[in-house]
PDB file of N, CA and C in Angstrom:
ATOM      1  N   MET A   1       0.813  -1.203   0.000  1.00 75.00           N
ATOM      2  CA  MET A   1       0.000   0.000   0.000  1.00 75.00           C
ATOM      3  C   MET A   1       0.854   1.263   0.000  1.00 75.00           C
ATOM      4  N   ASP A   2       2.154   1.097  -0.172  1.00 84.00           N
ATOM      5  CA  ASP A   2       3.034   2.264  -0.156  1.00 84.00           C
ATOM      6  C   ASP A   2       3.394   2.776  -1.538  1.00 84.00           C
ATOM      7  N   ARG A   3       3.188   1.988  -2.565  1.00 87.00           N
ATOM      8  CA  ARG A   3       3.566   2.435  -3.911  1.00 87.00           C
ATOM      9  C   ARG A   3       2.340   2.936  -4.667  1.00 87.00           C
ATOM     10  N   ALA A   4       2.596   3.781  -5.633  1.00 88.00           N
ATOM     11  CA  ALA A   4       1.517   4.264  -6.501  1.00 88.00           C
ATOM     12  C   ALA A   4       1.020   3.105  -7.360  1.00 88.00           C
ATOM     13  N   PHE A   5      -0.263   3.150  -7.725  1.00 90.00           N
ATOM     14  CA  PHE A   5      -0.852   2.074  -8.502  1.00 90.00           C
ATOM     15  C   PHE A   5      -1.816   2.628  -9.547  1.00 90.00           C
ATOM     16  N   LEU A   6      -2.043   1.841 -10.579  1.00 89.00           N
ATOM     17  CA  LEU A   6      -3.037   2.168 -11.597  1.00 89.00           C
ATOM     18  C   LEU A   6      -4.408   1.719 -11.098  1.00 89.00           C
ATOM     19  N   ALA A   7      -5.463   2.363 -11.558  1.00 88.00           N
ATOM     20  CA  ALA A   7      -6.809   1.980 -11.137  1.00 88.00           C
ATOM     21  C   ALA A   7      -7.087   0.516 -11.453  1.00 88.00           C
ATOM     22  N   LYS A   8      -6.609   0.038 -12.606  1.00 89.00           N
ATOM     23  CA  LYS A   8      -6.892  -1.343 -12.984  1.00 89.00           C
ATOM     24  C   LYS A   8      -6.155  -2.367 -12.110  1.00 89.00           C
ATOM     25  N   GLU A   9      -5.178  -1.923 -11.317  1.00 90.00           N
ATOM     26  CA  GLU A   9      -4.498  -2.833 -10.403  1.00 90.00           C
ATOM     27  C   GLU A   9      -5.318  -3.110  -9.150  1.00 90.00           C
ATOM     28  N   LEU A  10      -6.290  -2.259  -8.870  1.00 88.00           N
ATOM     29  CA  LEU A  10      -7.158  -2.436  -7.709  1.00 88.00           C
ATOM     30  C   LEU A  10      -8.292  -3.366  -8.105  1.00 88.00           C
ATOM     31  N   LEU A  11      -8.312  -4.566  -7.534  1.00 87.00           N
ATOM     32  CA  LEU A  11      -9.354  -5.533  -7.861  1.00 87.00           C
ATOM     33  C   LEU A  11     -10.492  -5.416  -6.853  1.00 87.00           C
ATOM     34  N   VAL A  12     -11.703  -5.383  -7.381  1.00 85.00           N
ATOM     35  CA  VAL A  12     -12.891  -5.187  -6.561  1.00 85.00           C
ATOM     36  C   VAL A  12     -13.727  -6.451  -6.622  1.00 85.00           C
ATOM     37  N   GLY A  13     -14.128  -6.945  -5.451  1.00 78.00           N
ATOM     38  CA  GLY A  13     -14.992  -8.116  -5.378  1.00 78.00           C
ATOM     39  C   GLY A  13     -16.444  -7.703  -5.308  1.00 78.00           C
ATOM     40  N   TRP A  14     -17.303  -8.577  -5.753  1.00 70.00           N
ATOM     41  CA  TRP A  14     -18.742  -8.324  -5.746  1.00 70.00           C
ATOM     42  C   TRP A  14     -19.418  -9.314  -4.811  1.00 70.00           C
ATOM     43  N   ARG A  15     -20.466  -8.899  -4.149  1.00 65.00           N
ATOM     44  CA  ARG A  15     -21.147  -9.760  -3.178  1.00 65.00           C
ATOM     45  C   ARG A  15     -21.759 -10.997  -3.818  1.00 65.00           C
ATOM     46  N   TRP A  16     -22.244 -10.893  -5.037  1.00 66.00           N
ATOM     47  CA  TRP A  16     -23.011 -11.988  -5.612  1.00 66.00           C
ATOM     48  C   TRP A  16     -22.158 -13.054  -6.283  1.00 66.00           C
ATOM     49  N   ASN A  17     -20.847 -12.860  -6.386  1.00 68.00           N
ATOM     50  CA  ASN A  17     -19.975 -13.926  -6.907  1.00 68.00           C
ATOM     51  C   ASN A  17     -18.551 -13.673  -6.430  1.00 68.00           C
ATOM     52  N   ASP A  18     -17.679 -14.605  -6.727  1.00 70.00           N
ATOM     53  CA  ASP A  18     -16.293 -14.508  -6.265  1.00 70.00           C
ATOM     54  C   ASP A  18     -15.378 -13.854  -7.281  1.00 70.00           C
ATOM     55  N   GLU A  19     -15.932 -13.371  -8.380  1.00 82.00           N
ATOM     56  CA  GLU A  19     -15.107 -12.789  -9.436  1.00 82.00           C
ATOM     57  C   GLU A  19     -14.575 -11.415  -9.018  1.00 82.00           C
ATOM     58  N   LEU A  20     -13.282 -11.219  -9.201  1.00 86.00           N
ATOM     59  CA  LEU A  20     -12.651  -9.926  -8.948  1.00 86.00           C
ATOM     60  C   LEU A  20     -12.476  -9.212 -10.278  1.00 86.00           C
ATOM     61  N   LYS A  21     -12.814  -7.932 -10.306  1.00 88.00           N
ATOM     62  CA  LYS A  21     -12.681  -7.137 -11.522  1.00 88.00           C
ATOM     63  C   LYS A  21     -11.887  -5.878 -11.215  1.00 88.00           C
ATOM     64  N   PRO A  22     -11.197  -5.322 -12.212  1.00 90.00           N
ATOM     65  CA  PRO A  22     -10.474  -4.066 -11.994  1.00 90.00           C
ATOM     66  C   PRO A  22     -11.435  -2.943 -11.604  1.00 90.00           C
ATOM     67  N   ALA A  23     -10.958  -2.049 -10.767  1.00 88.00           N
ATOM     68  CA  ALA A  23     -11.766  -0.910 -10.332  1.00 88.00           C
ATOM     69  C   ALA A  23     -12.100  -0.013 -11.523  1.00 88.00           C
ATOM     70  N   THR A  24     -13.246   0.621 -11.445  1.00 87.00           N
ATOM     71  CA  THR A  24     -13.681   1.549 -12.482  1.00 87.00           C
ATOM     72  C   THR A  24     -13.393   2.978 -12.026  1.00 87.00           C
ATOM     73  N   GLY A  25     -13.571   3.915 -12.936  1.00 86.00           N
ATOM     74  CA  GLY A  25     -13.384   5.323 -12.606  1.00 86.00           C
ATOM     75  C   GLY A  25     -14.241   5.779 -11.434  1.00 86.00           C
ATOM     76  N   PRO A  26     -15.549   5.450 -11.435  1.00 89.00           N
ATOM     77  CA  PRO A  26     -16.386   5.861 -10.304  1.00 89.00           C
ATOM     78  C   PRO A  26     -15.931   5.280  -8.965  1.00 89.00           C
ATOM     79  N   THR A  27     -15.413   4.044  -8.983  1.00 89.00           N
ATOM     80  CA  THR A  27     -14.917   3.442  -7.734  1.00 89.00           C
ATOM     81  C   THR A  27     -13.731   4.239  -7.200  1.00 89.00           C
ATOM     82  N   ILE A  28     -12.765   4.518  -8.059  1.00 92.00           N
ATOM     83  CA  ILE A  28     -11.585   5.278  -7.641  1.00 92.00           C
ATOM     84  C   ILE A  28     -11.982   6.682  -7.213  1.00 92.00           C
ATOM     85  N   GLU A  29     -12.897   7.308  -7.932  1.00 92.00           N
ATOM     86  CA  GLU A  29     -13.343   8.661  -7.566  1.00 92.00           C
ATOM     87  C   GLU A  29     -14.021   8.660  -6.196  1.00 92.00           C
ATOM     88  N   SER A  30     -14.795   7.631  -5.894  1.00 92.00           N
ATOM     89  CA  SER A  30     -15.417   7.518  -4.577  1.00 92.00           C
ATOM     90  C   SER A  30     -14.361   7.390  -3.478  1.00 92.00           C
ATOM     91  N   LEU A  31     -13.321   6.611  -3.742  1.00 92.00           N
ATOM     92  CA  LEU A  31     -12.234   6.466  -2.765  1.00 92.00           C
ATOM     93  C   LEU A  31     -11.502   7.790  -2.579  1.00 92.00           C
ATOM     94  N   ARG A  32     -11.338   8.541  -3.677  1.00 94.00           N
ATOM     95  CA  ARG A  32     -10.686   9.860  -3.579  1.00 94.00           C
ATOM     96  C   ARG A  32     -11.549  10.818  -2.764  1.00 94.00           C
ATOM     97  N   GLU A  33     -12.849  10.829  -3.022  1.00 95.00           N
ATOM     98  CA  GLU A  33     -13.749  11.713  -2.277  1.00 95.00           C
ATOM     99  C   GLU A  33     -13.796  11.354  -0.789  1.00 95.00           C
ATOM    100  N   ALA A  34     -13.631  10.082  -0.480  1.00 94.00           N
ATOM    101  CA  ALA A  34     -13.601   9.641   0.920  1.00 94.00           C
ATOM    102  C   ALA A  34     -12.280   9.997   1.594  1.00 94.00           C
ATOM    103  N   GLY A  35     -11.285  10.394   0.793  1.00 95.00           N
ATOM    104  CA  GLY A  35      -9.979  10.742   1.353  1.00 95.00           C
ATOM    105  C   GLY A  35      -9.060   9.548   1.512  1.00 95.00           C
ATOM    106  N   TRP A  36      -9.376   8.431   0.860  1.00 94.00           N
ATOM    107  CA  TRP A  36      -8.591   7.217   1.022  1.00 94.00           C
ATOM    108  C   TRP A  36      -7.478   7.080  -0.002  1.00 94.00           C
ATOM    109  N   VAL A  37      -7.603   7.758  -1.154  1.00 95.00           N
ATOM    110  CA  VAL A  37      -6.540   7.763  -2.163  1.00 95.00           C
ATOM    111  C   VAL A  37      -6.369   9.177  -2.693  1.00 95.00           C
ATOM    112  N   ASP A  38      -5.179   9.463  -3.176  1.00 95.00           N
ATOM    113  CA  ASP A  38      -4.877  10.735  -3.839  1.00 95.00           C
ATOM    114  C   ASP A  38      -4.276  10.425  -5.194  1.00 95.00           C
ATOM    115  N   VAL A  39      -4.525  11.310  -6.138  1.00 92.00           N
ATOM    116  CA  VAL A  39      -3.928  11.154  -7.459  1.00 92.00           C
ATOM    117  C   VAL A  39      -2.480  11.644  -7.407  1.00 92.00           C
ATOM    118  N   VAL A  40      -1.605  10.928  -8.103  1.00 90.00           N
ATOM    119  CA  VAL A  40      -0.210  11.339  -8.246  1.00 90.00           C
ATOM    120  C   VAL A  40       0.151  11.196  -9.726  1.00 90.00           C
ATOM    121  N   ILE A  41       0.975  12.081 -10.195  1.00 85.00           N
ATOM    122  CA  ILE A  41       1.449  12.020 -11.576  1.00 85.00           C
ATOM    123  C   ILE A  41       2.867  11.464 -11.528  1.00 85.00           C
ATOM    124  N   ILE A  42       3.068  10.346 -12.208  1.00 78.00           N
ATOM    125  CA  ILE A  42       4.354   9.662 -12.187  1.00 78.00           C
ATOM    126  C   ILE A  42       4.943   9.705 -13.595  1.00 78.00           C
ATOM    127  N   GLY A  43       6.179  10.087 -13.684  1.00 71.00           N
ATOM    128  CA  GLY A  43       6.888  10.098 -14.953  1.00 71.00           C
ATOM    129  C   GLY A  43       8.167   9.291 -14.838  1.00 71.00           C
ATOM    130  N   PRO A  44       8.930   9.190 -15.923  1.00 66.00           N
ATOM    131  CA  PRO A  44      10.176   8.422 -15.902  1.00 66.00           C
ATOM    132  C   PRO A  44      11.146   8.880 -14.818  1.00 66.00           C
ATOM    133  N   GLU A  45      11.132  10.151 -14.492  1.00 64.00           N
ATOM    134  CA  GLU A  45      12.039  10.655 -13.457  1.00 64.00           C
ATOM    135  C   GLU A  45      11.666  10.169 -12.061  1.00 64.00           C
ATOM    136  N   LYS A  46      10.456   9.622 -11.902  1.00 59.00           N
ATOM    137  CA  LYS A  46       9.991   9.141 -10.598  1.00 59.00           C
ATOM    138  C   LYS A  46      10.180   7.639 -10.427  1.00 59.00           C
ATOM    139  N   GLY A  47      10.889   7.010 -11.325  1.00 58.00           N
ATOM    140  CA  GLY A  47      11.238   5.616 -11.140  1.00 58.00           C
ATOM    141  C   GLY A  47      10.355   4.601 -11.838  1.00 58.00           C
ATOM    142  N   LEU A  48       9.627   4.988 -12.881  1.00 59.00           N
ATOM    143  CA  LEU A  48       8.893   3.979 -13.636  1.00 59.00           C
ATOM    144  C   LEU A  48       9.888   2.981 -14.193  1.00 59.00           C
ATOM    145  N   GLY A  49       9.586   1.717 -14.059  1.00 57.00           N
ATOM    146  CA  GLY A  49      10.509   0.685 -14.496  1.00 57.00           C
ATOM    147  C   GLY A  49      10.398   0.329 -15.969  1.00 57.00           C
ATOM    148  N   PHE A  50       9.605   1.039 -16.706  1.00 60.00           N
ATOM    149  CA  PHE A  50       9.441   0.757 -18.124  1.00 60.00           C
ATOM    150  C   PHE A  50       9.271   2.076 -18.866  1.00 60.00           C
ATOM    151  N   ARG A  51       9.446   2.060 -20.136  1.00 60.00           N
ATOM    152  CA  ARG A  51       9.392   3.288 -20.942  1.00 60.00           C
ATOM    153  C   ARG A  51       7.943   3.678 -21.213  1.00 60.00           C
ATOM    154  N   MET A  52       7.613   4.900 -20.913  1.00 60.00           N
ATOM    155  CA  MET A  52       6.269   5.434 -21.155  1.00 60.00           C
ATOM    156  C   MET A  52       6.406   6.620 -22.112  1.00 60.00           C
ATOM    157  N   GLY A  53       5.335   6.945 -22.790  1.00 67.00           N
ATOM    158  CA  GLY A  53       5.341   8.084 -23.683  1.00 67.00           C
ATOM    159  C   GLY A  53       5.332   9.407 -22.942  1.00 67.00           C
ATOM    160  N   GLY A  54       5.046   9.394 -21.691  1.00 70.00           N
ATOM    161  CA  GLY A  54       4.989  10.603 -20.879  1.00 70.00           C
ATOM    162  C   GLY A  54       4.529  10.266 -19.485  1.00 70.00           C
ATOM    163  N   ALA A  55       4.159  11.287 -18.760  1.00 75.00           N
ATOM    164  CA  ALA A  55       3.702  11.075 -17.383  1.00 75.00           C
ATOM    165  C   ALA A  55       2.374  10.319 -17.385  1.00 75.00           C
ATOM    166  N   ILE A  56       2.114   9.602 -16.300  1.00 80.00           N
ATOM    167  CA  ILE A  56       0.893   8.809 -16.182  1.00 80.00           C
ATOM    168  C   ILE A  56       0.214   9.122 -14.848  1.00 80.00           C
ATOM    169  N   ARG A  57      -1.106   9.124 -14.854  1.00 84.00           N
ATOM    170  CA  ARG A  57      -1.893   9.384 -13.649  1.00 84.00           C
ATOM    171  C   ARG A  57      -2.042   8.077 -12.877  1.00 84.00           C
ATOM    172  N   MET A  58      -1.593   8.104 -11.633  1.00 88.00           N
ATOM    173  CA  MET A  58      -1.677   6.929 -10.771  1.00 88.00           C
ATOM    174  C   MET A  58      -2.306   7.346  -9.453  1.00 88.00           C
ATOM    175  N   TRP A  59      -2.469   6.393  -8.556  1.00 92.00           N
ATOM    176  CA  TRP A  59      -3.127   6.632  -7.271  1.00 92.00           C
ATOM    177  C   TRP A  59      -2.218   6.185  -6.143  1.00 92.00           C
ATOM    178  N   GLN A  60      -2.350   6.844  -5.003  1.00 93.00           N
ATOM    179  CA  GLN A  60      -1.544   6.534  -3.818  1.00 93.00           C
ATOM    180  C   GLN A  60      -2.468   6.486  -2.616  1.00 93.00           C
ATOM    181  N   MET A  61      -2.326   5.467  -1.783  1.00 93.00           N
ATOM    182  CA  MET A  61      -3.127   5.370  -0.556  1.00 93.00           C
ATOM    183  C   MET A  61      -2.745   6.493   0.398  1.00 93.00           C
ATOM    184  N   THR A  62      -3.731   7.057   1.063  1.00 95.00           N
ATOM    185  CA  THR A  62      -3.487   8.055   2.093  1.00 95.00           C
ATOM    186  C   THR A  62      -3.421   7.344   3.450  1.00 95.00           C
ATOM    187  N   ASP A  63      -3.041   8.069   4.484  1.00 95.00           N
ATOM    188  CA  ASP A  63      -3.040   7.491   5.825  1.00 95.00           C
ATOM    189  C   ASP A  63      -4.447   7.051   6.226  1.00 95.00           C
ATOM    190  N   ALA A  64      -5.455   7.857   5.859  1.00 94.00           N
ATOM    191  CA  ALA A  64      -6.844   7.492   6.165  1.00 94.00           C
ATOM    192  C   ALA A  64      -7.242   6.213   5.430  1.00 94.00           C
ATOM    193  N   GLY A  65      -6.771   6.036   4.201  1.00 92.00           N
ATOM    194  CA  GLY A  65      -7.055   4.821   3.440  1.00 92.00           C
ATOM    195  C   GLY A  65      -6.414   3.599   4.060  1.00 92.00           C
ATOM    196  N   ARG A  66      -5.178   3.733   4.516  1.00 92.00           N
ATOM    197  CA  ARG A  66      -4.500   2.613   5.181  1.00 92.00           C
ATOM    198  C   ARG A  66      -5.234   2.229   6.462  1.00 92.00           C
ATOM    199  N   GLU A  67      -5.705   3.219   7.199  1.00 92.00           N
ATOM    200  CA  GLU A  67      -6.452   2.959   8.441  1.00 92.00           C
ATOM    201  C   GLU A  67      -7.772   2.252   8.126  1.00 92.00           C
ATOM    202  N   ALA A  68      -8.444   2.676   7.053  1.00 89.00           N
ATOM    203  CA  ALA A  68      -9.707   2.043   6.660  1.00 89.00           C
ATOM    204  C   ALA A  68      -9.488   0.584   6.282  1.00 89.00           C
ATOM    205  N   VAL A  69      -8.435   0.305   5.520  1.00 85.00           N
ATOM    206  CA  VAL A  69      -8.140  -1.072   5.128  1.00 85.00           C
ATOM    207  C   VAL A  69      -7.819  -1.910   6.362  1.00 85.00           C
ATOM    208  N   LYS A  70      -7.074  -1.341   7.283  1.00 88.00           N
ATOM    209  CA  LYS A  70      -6.715  -2.059   8.504  1.00 88.00           C
ATOM    210  C   LYS A  70      -7.956  -2.454   9.310  1.00 88.00           C
ATOM    211  N   ASN A  71      -8.995  -1.626   9.272  1.00 86.00           N
ATOM    212  CA  ASN A  71     -10.197  -1.872  10.057  1.00 86.00           C
ATOM    213  C   ASN A  71     -11.259  -2.698   9.346  1.00 86.00           C
ATOM    214  N   CYS A  72     -11.040  -3.031   8.077  1.00 80.00           N
ATOM    215  CA  CYS A  72     -12.019  -3.815   7.307  1.00 80.00           C
ATOM    216  C   CYS A  72     -11.608  -5.283   7.281  1.00 80.00           C
ATOM    217  N   PRO A  73     -12.600  -6.180   7.252  1.00 72.00           N
ATOM    218  CA  PRO A  73     -12.255  -7.605   7.116  1.00 72.00           C
ATOM    219  C   PRO A  73     -11.698  -7.885   5.728  1.00 72.00           C
ATOM    220  N   ASP A  74     -10.892  -8.931   5.611  1.00 69.00           N
ATOM    221  CA  ASP A  74     -10.312  -9.299   4.324  1.00 69.00           C
ATOM    222  C   ASP A  74     -11.346  -9.911   3.378  1.00 69.00           C
ATOM    223  N   THR A  75     -12.351 -10.527   3.938  1.00 68.00           N
ATOM    224  CA  THR A  75     -13.378 -11.164   3.124  1.00 68.00           C
ATOM    225  C   THR A  75     -14.747 -10.738   3.612  1.00 68.00           C
ATOM    226  N   PHE A  76     -15.732 -10.839   2.724  1.00 62.00           N
ATOM    227  CA  PHE A  76     -17.104 -10.541   3.093  1.00 62.00           C
ATOM    228  C   PHE A  76     -17.521 -11.540   4.170  1.00 62.00           C
ATOM    229  N   PRO A  77     -18.065 -11.078   5.293  1.00 64.00           N
ATOM    230  CA  PRO A  77     -18.306 -11.958   6.439  1.00 64.00           C
ATOM    231  C   PRO A  77     -19.440 -12.965   6.267  1.00 64.00           C
ATOM    232  N   GLY A  78     -20.197 -12.905   5.227  1.00 66.00           N
ATOM    233  CA  GLY A  78     -21.281 -13.874   5.042  1.00 66.00           C
ATOM    234  C   GLY A  78     -22.223 -13.422   3.953  1.00 66.00           C
ATOM    235  N   GLU A  79     -23.260 -14.167   3.766  1.00 66.00           N
ATOM    236  CA  GLU A  79     -24.250 -13.806   2.757  1.00 66.00           C
ATOM    237  C   GLU A  79     -25.121 -12.682   3.252  1.00 66.00           C
ATOM    238  N   PRO A  80     -25.478 -11.729   2.363  1.00 61.00           N
ATOM    239  CA  PRO A  80     -26.401 -10.700   2.781  1.00 61.00           C
ATOM    240  C   PRO A  80     -27.769 -11.316   3.058  1.00 61.00           C
ATOM    241  N   VAL A  81     -28.421 -10.827   4.069  1.00 60.00           N
ATOM    242  CA  VAL A  81     -29.740 -11.349   4.431  1.00 60.00           C
ATOM    243  C   VAL A  81     -30.750 -10.219   4.310  1.00 60.00           C
ATOM    244  N   TYR A  82     -31.691 -10.378   3.423  1.00 59.00           N
ATOM    245  CA  TYR A  82     -32.745  -9.391   3.230  1.00 59.00           C
ATOM    246  C   TYR A  82     -34.049 -10.050   3.648  1.00 59.00           C
ATOM    247  N   GLY A  83     -34.393  -9.908   4.906  1.00 57.00           N
ATOM    248  CA  GLY A  83     -35.551 -10.608   5.437  1.00 57.00           C
ATOM    249  C   GLY A  83     -35.119 -11.969   5.935  1.00 57.00           C
ATOM    250  N   SER A  84     -36.054 -12.765   6.310  1.00 57.00           N
ATOM    251  CA  SER A  84     -35.688 -14.079   6.870  1.00 57.00           C
ATOM    252  C   SER A  84     -35.657 -15.125   5.764  1.00 57.00           C
ATOM    253  N   LYS A  85     -34.744 -16.038   5.934  1.00 55.00           N
ATOM    254  CA  LYS A  85     -34.651 -17.181   5.009  1.00 55.00           C
ATOM    255  C   LYS A  85     -35.476 -18.311   5.629  1.00 55.00           C
ATOM    256  N   GLY A  86     -36.299 -18.908   4.859  1.00 52.00           N
ATOM    257  CA  GLY A  86     -37.103 -20.027   5.372  1.00 52.00           C
ATOM    258  C   GLY A  86     -36.254 -21.222   5.709  1.00 52.00           C
ATOM    259  N   THR A  87     -36.571 -21.906   6.782  1.00 49.00           N
ATOM    260  CA  THR A  87     -35.804 -23.105   7.154  1.00 49.00           C
ATOM    261  C   THR A  87     -36.625 -24.342   6.977  1.00 49.00           C
TER     262      THR A  87
END
């Protein structure tokens, strides 16, 4: 959580299946609005390990984001329950 990352490197799980998908723009924007990530502009002078045509927009976790991750469970704790399930 200390290095800058691309939005597509953030995999998001969905409640209704186990498939992980890359984060979308709205997901990253929501995290930015919550104060959990900040945008950073990274260019070759900042240590990109491969050749790019120019600077690239990446994301960096904030201290608040690290704290939020620390306080969240690693996995969804169970099935969502909307009303009672018949037994």
